[in-house]
Tab-separated table of C-alpha atoms in Angstrom:
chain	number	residue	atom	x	y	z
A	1	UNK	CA	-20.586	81.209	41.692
A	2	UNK	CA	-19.362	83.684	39.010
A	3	UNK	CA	-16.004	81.004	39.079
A	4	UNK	CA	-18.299	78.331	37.737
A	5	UNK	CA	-20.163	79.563	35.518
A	6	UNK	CA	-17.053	80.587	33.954
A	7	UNK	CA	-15.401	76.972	33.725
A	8	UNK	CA	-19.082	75.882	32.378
A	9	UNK	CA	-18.963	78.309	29.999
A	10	UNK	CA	-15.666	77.717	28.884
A	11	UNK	CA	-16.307	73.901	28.332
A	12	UNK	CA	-19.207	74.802	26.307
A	13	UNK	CA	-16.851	76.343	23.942
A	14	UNK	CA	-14.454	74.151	23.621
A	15	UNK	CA	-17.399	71.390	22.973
A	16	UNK	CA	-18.311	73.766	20.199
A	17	UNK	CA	-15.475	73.773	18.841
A	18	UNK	CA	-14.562	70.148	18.303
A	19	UNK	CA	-18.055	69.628	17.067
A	20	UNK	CA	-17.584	72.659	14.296
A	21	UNK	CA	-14.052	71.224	13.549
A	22	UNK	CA	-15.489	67.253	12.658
A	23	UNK	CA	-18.497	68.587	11.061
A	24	UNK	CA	-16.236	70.644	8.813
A	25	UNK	CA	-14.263	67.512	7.415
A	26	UNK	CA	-15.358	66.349	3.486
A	27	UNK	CA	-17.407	63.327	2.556
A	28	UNK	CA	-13.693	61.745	1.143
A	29	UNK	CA	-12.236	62.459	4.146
A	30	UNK	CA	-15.046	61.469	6.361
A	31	UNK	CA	-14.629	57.872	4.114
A	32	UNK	CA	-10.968	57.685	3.668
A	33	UNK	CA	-11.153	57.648	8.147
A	34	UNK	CA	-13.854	54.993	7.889
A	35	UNK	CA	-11.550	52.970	5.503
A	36	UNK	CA	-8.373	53.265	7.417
A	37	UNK	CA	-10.897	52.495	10.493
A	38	UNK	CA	-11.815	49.090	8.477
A	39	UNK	CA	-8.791	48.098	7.307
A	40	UNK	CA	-6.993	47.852	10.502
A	41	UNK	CA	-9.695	45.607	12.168
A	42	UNK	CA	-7.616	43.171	12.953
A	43	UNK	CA	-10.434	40.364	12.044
A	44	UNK	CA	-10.189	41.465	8.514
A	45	UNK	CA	-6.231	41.002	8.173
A	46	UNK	CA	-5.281	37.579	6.036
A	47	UNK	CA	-2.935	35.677	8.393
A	48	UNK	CA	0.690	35.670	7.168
A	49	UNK	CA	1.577	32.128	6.206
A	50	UNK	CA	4.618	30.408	5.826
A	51	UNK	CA	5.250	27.200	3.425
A	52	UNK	CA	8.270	24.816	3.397
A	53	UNK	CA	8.408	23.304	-0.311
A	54	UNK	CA	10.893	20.390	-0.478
A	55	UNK	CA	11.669	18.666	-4.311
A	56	UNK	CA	14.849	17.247	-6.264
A	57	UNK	CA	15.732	18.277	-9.660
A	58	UNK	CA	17.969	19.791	-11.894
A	59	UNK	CA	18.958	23.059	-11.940
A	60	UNK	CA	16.353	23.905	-14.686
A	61	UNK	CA	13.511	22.359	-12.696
A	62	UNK	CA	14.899	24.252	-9.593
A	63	UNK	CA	15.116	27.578	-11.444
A	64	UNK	CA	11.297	27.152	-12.861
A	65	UNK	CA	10.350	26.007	-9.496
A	66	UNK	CA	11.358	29.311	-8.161
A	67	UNK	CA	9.889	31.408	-10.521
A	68	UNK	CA	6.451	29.542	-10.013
A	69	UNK	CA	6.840	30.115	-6.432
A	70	UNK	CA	7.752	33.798	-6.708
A	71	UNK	CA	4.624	34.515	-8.776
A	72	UNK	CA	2.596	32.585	-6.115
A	73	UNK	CA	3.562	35.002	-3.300
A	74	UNK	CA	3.072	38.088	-6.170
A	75	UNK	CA	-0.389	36.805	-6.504
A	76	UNK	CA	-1.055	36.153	-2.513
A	77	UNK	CA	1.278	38.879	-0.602
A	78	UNK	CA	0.294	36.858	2.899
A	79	UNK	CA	1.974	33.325	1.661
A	80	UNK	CA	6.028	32.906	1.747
A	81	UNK	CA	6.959	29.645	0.482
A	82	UNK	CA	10.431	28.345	1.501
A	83	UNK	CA	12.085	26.450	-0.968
A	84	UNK	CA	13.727	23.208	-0.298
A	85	UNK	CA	15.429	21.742	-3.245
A	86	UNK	CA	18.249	19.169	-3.927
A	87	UNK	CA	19.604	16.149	-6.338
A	88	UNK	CA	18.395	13.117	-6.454
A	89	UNK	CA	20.935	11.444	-4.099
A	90	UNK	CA	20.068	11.141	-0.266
A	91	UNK	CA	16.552	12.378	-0.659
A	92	UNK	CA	14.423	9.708	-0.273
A	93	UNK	CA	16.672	9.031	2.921
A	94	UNK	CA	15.842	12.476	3.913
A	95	UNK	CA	12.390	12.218	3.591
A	96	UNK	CA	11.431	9.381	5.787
A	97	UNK	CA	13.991	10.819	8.352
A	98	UNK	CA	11.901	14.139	8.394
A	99	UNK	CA	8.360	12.616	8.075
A	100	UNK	CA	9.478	10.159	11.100
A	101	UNK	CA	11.022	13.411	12.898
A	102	UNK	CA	7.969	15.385	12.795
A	103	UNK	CA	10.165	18.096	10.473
A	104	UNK	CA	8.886	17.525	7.058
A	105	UNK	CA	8.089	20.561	4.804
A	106	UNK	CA	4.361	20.842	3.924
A	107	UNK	CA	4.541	20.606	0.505
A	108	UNK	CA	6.670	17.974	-1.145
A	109	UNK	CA	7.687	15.840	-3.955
A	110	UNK	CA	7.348	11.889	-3.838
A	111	UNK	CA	7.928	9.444	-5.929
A	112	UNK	CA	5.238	7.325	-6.563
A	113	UNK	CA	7.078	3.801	-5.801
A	114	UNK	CA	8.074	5.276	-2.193
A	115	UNK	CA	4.370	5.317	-1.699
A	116	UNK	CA	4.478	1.593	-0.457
A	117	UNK	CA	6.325	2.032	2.567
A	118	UNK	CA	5.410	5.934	2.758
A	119	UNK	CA	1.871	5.294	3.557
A	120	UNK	CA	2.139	2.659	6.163
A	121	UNK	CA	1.336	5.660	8.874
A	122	UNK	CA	-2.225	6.647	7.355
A	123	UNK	CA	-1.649	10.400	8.074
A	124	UNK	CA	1.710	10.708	6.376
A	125	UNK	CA	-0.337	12.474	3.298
A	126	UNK	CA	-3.269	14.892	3.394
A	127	UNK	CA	-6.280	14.064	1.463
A	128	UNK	CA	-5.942	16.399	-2.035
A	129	UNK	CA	-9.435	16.254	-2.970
A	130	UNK	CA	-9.907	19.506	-3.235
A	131	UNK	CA	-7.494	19.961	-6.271
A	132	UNK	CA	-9.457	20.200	-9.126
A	133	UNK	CA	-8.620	17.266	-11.304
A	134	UNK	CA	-11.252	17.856	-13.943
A	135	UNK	CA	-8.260	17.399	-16.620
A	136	UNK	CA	-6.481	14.281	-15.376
A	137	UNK	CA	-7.597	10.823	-16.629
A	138	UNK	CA	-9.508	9.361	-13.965
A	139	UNK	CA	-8.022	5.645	-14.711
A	140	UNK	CA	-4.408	7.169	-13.999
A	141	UNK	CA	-5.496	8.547	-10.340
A	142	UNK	CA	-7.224	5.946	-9.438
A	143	UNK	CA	-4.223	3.783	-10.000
A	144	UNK	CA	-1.465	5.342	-9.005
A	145	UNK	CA	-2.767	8.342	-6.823
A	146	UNK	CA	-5.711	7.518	-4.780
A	147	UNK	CA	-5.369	5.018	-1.953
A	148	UNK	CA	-8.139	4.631	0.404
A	149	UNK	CA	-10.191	6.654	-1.544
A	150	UNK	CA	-7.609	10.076	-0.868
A	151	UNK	CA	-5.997	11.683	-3.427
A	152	UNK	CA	-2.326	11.790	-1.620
A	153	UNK	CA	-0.663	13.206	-4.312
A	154	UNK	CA	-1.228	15.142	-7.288
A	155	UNK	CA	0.680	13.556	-10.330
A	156	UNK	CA	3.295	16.266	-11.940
A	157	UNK	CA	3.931	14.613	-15.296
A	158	UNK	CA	3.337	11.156	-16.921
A	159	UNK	CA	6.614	9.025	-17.508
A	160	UNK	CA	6.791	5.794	-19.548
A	161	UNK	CA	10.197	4.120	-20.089
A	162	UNK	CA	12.270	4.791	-23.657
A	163	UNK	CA	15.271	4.190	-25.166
A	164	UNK	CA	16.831	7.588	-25.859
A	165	UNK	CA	18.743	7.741	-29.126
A	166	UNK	CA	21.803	9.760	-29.769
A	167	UNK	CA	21.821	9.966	-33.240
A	168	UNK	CA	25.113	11.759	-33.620
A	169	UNK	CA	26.574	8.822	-32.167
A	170	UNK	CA	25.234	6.359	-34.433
A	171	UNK	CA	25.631	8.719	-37.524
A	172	UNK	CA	29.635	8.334	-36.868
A	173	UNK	CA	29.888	4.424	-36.384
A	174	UNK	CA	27.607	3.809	-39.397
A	175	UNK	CA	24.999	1.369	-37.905
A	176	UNK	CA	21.301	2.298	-38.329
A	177	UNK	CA	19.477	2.400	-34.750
A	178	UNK	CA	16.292	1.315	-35.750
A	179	UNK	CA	17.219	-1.652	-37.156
A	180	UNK	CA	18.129	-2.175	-33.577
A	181	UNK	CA	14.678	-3.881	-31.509
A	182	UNK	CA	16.019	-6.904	-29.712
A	183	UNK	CA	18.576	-7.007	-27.582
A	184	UNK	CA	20.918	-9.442	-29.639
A	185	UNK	CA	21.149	-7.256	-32.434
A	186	UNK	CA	21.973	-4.598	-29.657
A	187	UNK	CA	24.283	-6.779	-28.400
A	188	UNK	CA	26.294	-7.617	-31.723
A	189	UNK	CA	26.439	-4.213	-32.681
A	190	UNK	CA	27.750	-3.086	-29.715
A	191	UNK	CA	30.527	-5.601	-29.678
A	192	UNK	CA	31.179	-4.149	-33.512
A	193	UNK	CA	31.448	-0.970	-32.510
A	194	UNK	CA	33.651	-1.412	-29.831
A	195	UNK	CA	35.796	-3.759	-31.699
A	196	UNK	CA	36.270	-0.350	-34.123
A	197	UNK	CA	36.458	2.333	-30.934
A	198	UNK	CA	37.784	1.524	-27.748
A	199	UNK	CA	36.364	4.371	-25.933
A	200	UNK	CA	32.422	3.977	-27.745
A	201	UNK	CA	29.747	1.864	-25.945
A	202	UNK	CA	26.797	1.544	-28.132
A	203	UNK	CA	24.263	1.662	-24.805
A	204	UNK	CA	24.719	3.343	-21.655
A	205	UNK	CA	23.591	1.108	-18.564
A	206	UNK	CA	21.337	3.621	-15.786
A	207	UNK	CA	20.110	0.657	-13.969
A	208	UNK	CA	16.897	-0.020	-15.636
A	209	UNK	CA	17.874	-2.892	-18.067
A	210	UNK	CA	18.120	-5.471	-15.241
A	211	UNK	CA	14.405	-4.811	-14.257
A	212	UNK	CA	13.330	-4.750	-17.791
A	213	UNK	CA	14.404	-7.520	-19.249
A	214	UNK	CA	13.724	-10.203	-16.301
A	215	UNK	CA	10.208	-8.697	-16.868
A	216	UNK	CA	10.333	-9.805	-20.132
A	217	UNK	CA	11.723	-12.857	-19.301
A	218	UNK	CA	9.272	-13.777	-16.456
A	219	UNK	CA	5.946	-11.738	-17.366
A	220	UNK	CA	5.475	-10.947	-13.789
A	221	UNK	CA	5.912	-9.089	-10.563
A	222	UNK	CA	9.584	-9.304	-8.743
A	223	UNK	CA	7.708	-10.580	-5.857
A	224	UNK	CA	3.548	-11.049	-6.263
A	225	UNK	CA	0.919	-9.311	-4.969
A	226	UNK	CA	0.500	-12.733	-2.596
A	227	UNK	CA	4.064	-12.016	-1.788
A	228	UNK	CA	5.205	-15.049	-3.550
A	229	UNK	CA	8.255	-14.469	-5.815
A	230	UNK	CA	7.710	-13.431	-9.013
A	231	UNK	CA	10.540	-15.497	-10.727
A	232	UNK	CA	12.554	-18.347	-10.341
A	233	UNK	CA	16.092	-19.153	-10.227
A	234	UNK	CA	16.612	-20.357	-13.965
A	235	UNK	CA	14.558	-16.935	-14.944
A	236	UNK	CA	16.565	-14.600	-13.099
A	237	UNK	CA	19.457	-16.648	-14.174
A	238	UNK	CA	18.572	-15.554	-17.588
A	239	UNK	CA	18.913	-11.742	-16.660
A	240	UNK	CA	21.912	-12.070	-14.867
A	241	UNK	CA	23.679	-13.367	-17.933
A	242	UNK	CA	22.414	-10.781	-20.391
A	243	UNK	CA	24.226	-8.362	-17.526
A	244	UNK	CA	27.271	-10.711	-17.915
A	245	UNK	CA	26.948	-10.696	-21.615
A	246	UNK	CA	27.000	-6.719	-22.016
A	247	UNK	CA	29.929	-5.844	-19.416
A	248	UNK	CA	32.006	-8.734	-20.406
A	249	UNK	CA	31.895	-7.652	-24.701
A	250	UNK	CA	31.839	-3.559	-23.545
A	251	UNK	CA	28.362	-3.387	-24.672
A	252	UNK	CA	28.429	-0.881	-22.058
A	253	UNK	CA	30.813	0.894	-20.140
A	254	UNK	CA	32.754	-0.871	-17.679
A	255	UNK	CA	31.105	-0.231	-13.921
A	256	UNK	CA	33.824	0.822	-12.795
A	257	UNK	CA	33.681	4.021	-14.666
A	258	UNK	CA	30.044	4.595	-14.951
A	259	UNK	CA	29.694	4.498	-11.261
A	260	UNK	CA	31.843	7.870	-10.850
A	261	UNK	CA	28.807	9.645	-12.562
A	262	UNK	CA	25.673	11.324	-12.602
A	263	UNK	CA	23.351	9.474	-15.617
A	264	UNK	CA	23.348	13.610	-17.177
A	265	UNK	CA	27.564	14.389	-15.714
A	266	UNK	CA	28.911	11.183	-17.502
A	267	UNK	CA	31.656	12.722	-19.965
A	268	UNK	CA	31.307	9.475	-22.055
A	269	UNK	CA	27.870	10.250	-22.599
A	270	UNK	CA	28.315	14.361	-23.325
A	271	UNK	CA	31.090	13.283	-25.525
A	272	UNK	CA	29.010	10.742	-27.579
A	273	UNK	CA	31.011	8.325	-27.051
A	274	UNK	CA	27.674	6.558	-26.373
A	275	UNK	CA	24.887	5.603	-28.563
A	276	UNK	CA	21.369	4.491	-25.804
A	277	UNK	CA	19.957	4.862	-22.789
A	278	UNK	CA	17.115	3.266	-21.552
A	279	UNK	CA	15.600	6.410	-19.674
A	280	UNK	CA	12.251	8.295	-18.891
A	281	UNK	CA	11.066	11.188	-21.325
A	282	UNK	CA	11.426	13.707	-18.708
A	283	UNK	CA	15.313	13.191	-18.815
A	284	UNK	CA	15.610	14.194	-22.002
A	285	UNK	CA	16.201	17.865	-21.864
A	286	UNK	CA	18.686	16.865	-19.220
A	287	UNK	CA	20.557	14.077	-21.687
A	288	UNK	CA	20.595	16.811	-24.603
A	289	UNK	CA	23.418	19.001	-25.973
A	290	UNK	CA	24.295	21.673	-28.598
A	291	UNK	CA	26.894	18.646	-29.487
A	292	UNK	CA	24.009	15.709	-30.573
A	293	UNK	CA	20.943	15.045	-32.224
A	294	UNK	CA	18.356	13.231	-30.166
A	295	UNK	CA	15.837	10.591	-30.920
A	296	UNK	CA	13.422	8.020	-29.097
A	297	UNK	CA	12.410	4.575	-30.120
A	298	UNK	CA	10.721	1.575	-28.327
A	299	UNK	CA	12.227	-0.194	-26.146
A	300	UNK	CA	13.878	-3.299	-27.186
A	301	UNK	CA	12.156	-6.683	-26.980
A	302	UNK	CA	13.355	-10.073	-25.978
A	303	UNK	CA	12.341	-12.794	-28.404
A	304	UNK	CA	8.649	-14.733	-27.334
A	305	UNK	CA	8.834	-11.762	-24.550
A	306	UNK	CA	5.704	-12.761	-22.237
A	307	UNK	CA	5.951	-8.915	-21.191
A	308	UNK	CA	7.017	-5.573	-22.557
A	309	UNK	CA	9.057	-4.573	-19.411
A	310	UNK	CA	7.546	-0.862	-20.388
A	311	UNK	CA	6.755	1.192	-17.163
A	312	UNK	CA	4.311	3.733	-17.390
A	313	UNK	CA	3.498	5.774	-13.872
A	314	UNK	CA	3.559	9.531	-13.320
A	315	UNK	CA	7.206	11.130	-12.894
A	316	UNK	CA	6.497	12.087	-9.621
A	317	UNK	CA	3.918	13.543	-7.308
A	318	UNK	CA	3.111	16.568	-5.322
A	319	UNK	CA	1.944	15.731	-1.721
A	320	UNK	CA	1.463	17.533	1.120
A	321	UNK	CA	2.523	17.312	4.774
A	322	UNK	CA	-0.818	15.147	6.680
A	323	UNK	CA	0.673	16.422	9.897
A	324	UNK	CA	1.637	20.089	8.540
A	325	UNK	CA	-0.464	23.419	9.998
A	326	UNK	CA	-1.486	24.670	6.384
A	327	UNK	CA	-2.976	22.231	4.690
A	328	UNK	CA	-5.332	24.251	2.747
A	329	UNK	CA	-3.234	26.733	1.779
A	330	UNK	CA	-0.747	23.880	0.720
A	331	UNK	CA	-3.461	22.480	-1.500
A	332	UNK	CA	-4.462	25.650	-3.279
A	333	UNK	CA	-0.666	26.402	-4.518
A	334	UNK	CA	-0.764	22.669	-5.872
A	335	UNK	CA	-4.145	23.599	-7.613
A	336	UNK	CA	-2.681	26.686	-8.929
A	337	UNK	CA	0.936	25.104	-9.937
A	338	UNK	CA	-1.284	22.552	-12.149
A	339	UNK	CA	-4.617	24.234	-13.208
A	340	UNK	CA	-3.582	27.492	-13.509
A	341	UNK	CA	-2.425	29.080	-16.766
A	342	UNK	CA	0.056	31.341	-15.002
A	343	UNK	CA	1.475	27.796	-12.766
A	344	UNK	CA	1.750	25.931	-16.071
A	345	UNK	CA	3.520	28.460	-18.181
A	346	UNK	CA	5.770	28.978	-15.309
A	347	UNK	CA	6.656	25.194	-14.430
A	348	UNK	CA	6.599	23.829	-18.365
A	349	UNK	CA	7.818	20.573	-18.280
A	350	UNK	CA	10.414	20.310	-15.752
A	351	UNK	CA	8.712	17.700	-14.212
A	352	UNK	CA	7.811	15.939	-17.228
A	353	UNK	CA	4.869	15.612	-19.683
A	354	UNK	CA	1.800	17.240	-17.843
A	355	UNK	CA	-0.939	14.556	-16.685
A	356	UNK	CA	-3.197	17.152	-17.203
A	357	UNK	CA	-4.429	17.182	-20.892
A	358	UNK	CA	-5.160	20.921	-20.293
A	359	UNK	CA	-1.406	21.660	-19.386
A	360	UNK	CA	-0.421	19.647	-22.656
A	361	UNK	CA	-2.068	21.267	-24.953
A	362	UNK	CA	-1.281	24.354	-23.428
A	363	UNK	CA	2.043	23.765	-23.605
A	364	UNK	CA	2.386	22.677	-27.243
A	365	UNK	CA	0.324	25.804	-28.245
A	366	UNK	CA	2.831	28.111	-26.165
A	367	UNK	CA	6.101	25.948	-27.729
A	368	UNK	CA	7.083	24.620	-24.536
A	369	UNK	CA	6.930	20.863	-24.843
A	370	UNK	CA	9.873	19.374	-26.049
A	371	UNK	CA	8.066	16.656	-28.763
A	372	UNK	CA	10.521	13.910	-28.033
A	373	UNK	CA	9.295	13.736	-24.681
A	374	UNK	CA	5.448	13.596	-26.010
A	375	UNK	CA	6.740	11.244	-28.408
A	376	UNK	CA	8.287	8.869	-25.762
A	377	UNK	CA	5.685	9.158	-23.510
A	378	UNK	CA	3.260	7.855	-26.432
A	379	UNK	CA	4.855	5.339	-27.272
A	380	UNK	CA	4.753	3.624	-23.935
A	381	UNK	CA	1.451	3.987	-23.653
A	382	UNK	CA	1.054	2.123	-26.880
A	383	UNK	CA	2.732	-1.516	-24.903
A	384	UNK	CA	2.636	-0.990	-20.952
A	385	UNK	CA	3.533	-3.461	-18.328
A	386	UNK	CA	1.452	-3.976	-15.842
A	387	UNK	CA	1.680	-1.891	-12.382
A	388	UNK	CA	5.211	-2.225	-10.511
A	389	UNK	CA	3.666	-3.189	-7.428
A	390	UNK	CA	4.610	-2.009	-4.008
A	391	UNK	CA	6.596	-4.702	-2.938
A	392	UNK	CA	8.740	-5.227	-5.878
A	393	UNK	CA	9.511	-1.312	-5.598
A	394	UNK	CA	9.741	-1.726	-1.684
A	395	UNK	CA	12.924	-0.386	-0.533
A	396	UNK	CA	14.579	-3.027	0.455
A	397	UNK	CA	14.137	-5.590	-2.050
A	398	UNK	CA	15.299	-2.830	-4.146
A	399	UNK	CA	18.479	-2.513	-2.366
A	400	UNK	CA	18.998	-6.155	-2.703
A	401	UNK	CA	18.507	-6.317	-5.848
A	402	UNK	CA	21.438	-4.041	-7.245
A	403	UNK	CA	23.636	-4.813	-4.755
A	404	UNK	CA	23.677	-8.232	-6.461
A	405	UNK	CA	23.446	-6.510	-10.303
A	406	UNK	CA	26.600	-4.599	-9.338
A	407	UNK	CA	28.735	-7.586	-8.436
A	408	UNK	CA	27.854	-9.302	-11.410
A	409	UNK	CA	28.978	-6.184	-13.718
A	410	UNK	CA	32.085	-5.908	-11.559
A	411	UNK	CA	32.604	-9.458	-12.011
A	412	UNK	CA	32.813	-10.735	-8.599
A	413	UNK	CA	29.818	-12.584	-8.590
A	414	UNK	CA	28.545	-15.158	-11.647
A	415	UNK	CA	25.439	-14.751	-13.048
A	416	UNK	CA	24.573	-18.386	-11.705
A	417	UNK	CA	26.197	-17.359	-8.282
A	418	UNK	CA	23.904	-14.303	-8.651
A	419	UNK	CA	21.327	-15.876	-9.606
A	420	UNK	CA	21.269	-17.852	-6.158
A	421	UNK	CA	21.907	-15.036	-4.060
A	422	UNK	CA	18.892	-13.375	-5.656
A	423	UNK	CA	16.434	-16.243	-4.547
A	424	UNK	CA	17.768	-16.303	-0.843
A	425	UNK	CA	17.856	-12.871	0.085
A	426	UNK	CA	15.036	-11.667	-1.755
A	427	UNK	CA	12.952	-14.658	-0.043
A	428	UNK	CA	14.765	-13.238	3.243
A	429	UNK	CA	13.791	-9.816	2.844
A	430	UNK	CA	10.039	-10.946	1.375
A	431	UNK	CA	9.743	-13.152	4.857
A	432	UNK	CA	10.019	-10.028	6.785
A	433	UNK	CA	7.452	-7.986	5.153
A	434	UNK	CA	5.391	-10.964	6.241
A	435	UNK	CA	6.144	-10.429	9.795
């Protein structure tokens, strides 16, 4: 008996004890257990999330692109965002192959033309809606960002074609560039000034001028909205001998050269050893050098022009994966990237002039908008085209369409032999959209 009440007695103590010892502990202490208690529920712990973010560029949109993505995870310690950048080349090929895979990123950059063929599969984009787009123009999403009434992607900069200037160039070969408007005073000045220097080509050819100028020529769509063709073979005809006209008098460098290059890597172009580029504002940090003096003007008009061949459309969109496992979190580092002081700041205009009137004025106040690209961007506004539709931007027809420019500026094709081609295989590809 005495045994027991020992061990009882014992246990009683050590009860005691324990008690004295917790009872002892401060009110900070007491609280600083509670907190550790609360921050280890595991309920309360943000999920760690990780983002694939896919875009092309240049190196100085890739280098503000990661800097806007490192202050994102600063900001929100439980996102990583893995960056997926690359030129221009082979990424629209890349990007079907992924979405059609099941592998694309969550975030990524589209251009708007792809949109046509991108959106086929209803679920390729998530719905963006819940971006605030309180600074956009309204007019602009509605027509070239909301289809089906979902925002699929959030426009990164407005782009409207110009015709960049290197004044340097022209300062040299004496010839005043805005005396140039039409394209046969471009022409004979170009053939003057390479007359005088062999190695000096008063425009530089990026592929746009075919599309412009038929557009001016025709007033319409490559192929209508009825899926008709937009021109006919005397029209197009028309175009493929201004192509004729500018390769066969050195207007422009020979194709044969030009094709080795980049439009920013072409030496003849760094060297100013040419004068024009038709080209969007948001290439114009890219075109620029310590070498030359930059300018913009209008782009040039074809006499009784029943179109102004000026495309206006934003330089490209954000979108994000319809299939991807974030989708919210996806759409609040787009609303940051675009609303946010911080994401603007960060981004400038790599991507070219903000659509966001907010981000432009912020950037002007801060010094960070290069005012030839406001300037271009302005001044297409002032004499737009209609919409590129979808089917004269559709892939294919595209294709088509400078496989046939190229033979004429390599001179194995004439412009009326061209000109035939275009109608048949154009019609060809046109017959099986239909079907």
């Amino acid at each position: 008996m005495k045994k027991v009440i020992s061990i009882v007695l014992v246990l009683s103590l050590i009860i005691t004890l324990f008690v004295g010892c917790s009872k002892d502990e401060t009110p900070a202490e007491q609280n600083n257990a509670e907190s550790k208690s609360e921050a280890t529920k595991p309920e309360d712990k943000q999920e760690e999330i990780t983002l694939r973010y896919m875009w092309w560029g240049s190196d100085s949109r890739h280098e503000a692109t990661l800097a806007a993505i490192e202050k994102y995870e600063e900001l929100n310690p439980h996102i990583k965002i893995e960056p997926e950048f690359s030129g221009w080349d082979g990424y629209y090929q890349k990007l079907v192959t992924q979405l059609a895979g099941g592998t694309a990123a969550d975030i990524m950059q589209v251009d708007q033309p792809w949109l046509g063929d991108l959106l086929k599969n209803e679920s390729t984009f998530a719905d963006l809606s819940s971006v605030d787009t309180t600074n956009f123009d309204s007019n602009f999403l509605n027509q070239y960002c909301i289809f089906n009434d979902q925002l699929v992607g959030v426009p990164m900069g407005i782009n409207g074609l110009t015709m960049i200037i290197n004044t340097t160039f022209f300062n040299e070969v004496g010839i005043d560039y805005n005396a140039l408007t039409d394209w046969e005073s471009i022409v004979e000045a170009g053939k003057e000034i390479n007359s005088q220097y062999a190695d000096k080509y008063i425009l530089y050819d990026t592929g746009m001028l075919f599309d412009t100028y038929l557009n001016q020529v025709t007033g319409n769509q490559l192929v209508k909205d009825d899926l008709s063709l937009g021109f006919t073979e005397e029209e197009v005809l028309k175009a493929f001998q201004f192509v004729d006209t500018i390769y066969e008098n050195k207007v422009v460098q020979p194709k044969e050269e030009s094709a080795l290059f980049k439009t920013t890597e072409n030496p003849s172009w760094i060297d100013n050893n040419m004068g024009m580029t038709m080209q969007w504002p948001s290439m114009i940090n890219s075109l620029d050098s310590d070498n030359k003096e930059l300018e913009v003007i209008s782009i040039p008009q074809l006499e009784a022009a029943k179109a102004s061949g000026v495309v206006v459309r934003p330089s490209m969109l954000i979108s994000v994966n319809g299939k991807g496992s974030y989708i919210e979190e996806s759409a609040k580092f787009i609303d940051w990237l675009v609303n946010s002081d911080e994401g603007i700041l960060t981004l400038k205009a790599v991507r070219g002039v903000p659509a966001s009137a907010y981000a432009q004025d912020l950037l002007v106040e801060n010094d960070l908008l290069n005012p030839l690209q406001q300037k271009g961007v302005s001044m297409a506004l002032e004499n737009p085209r209609d919409k590129v539709n979808f089917y004269s931007s559709n892939a294919e027809v595209s294709a088509v369409k400078k496989e046939i420019i190229d033979k004429v500026a390599l001179d194995i094709s004439s412009p009326e032999e061209a000109a035939a081609e275009m109608i048949t295989r154009i019609q060809q590809v046109v017959d099986e959209i239909k079907n």
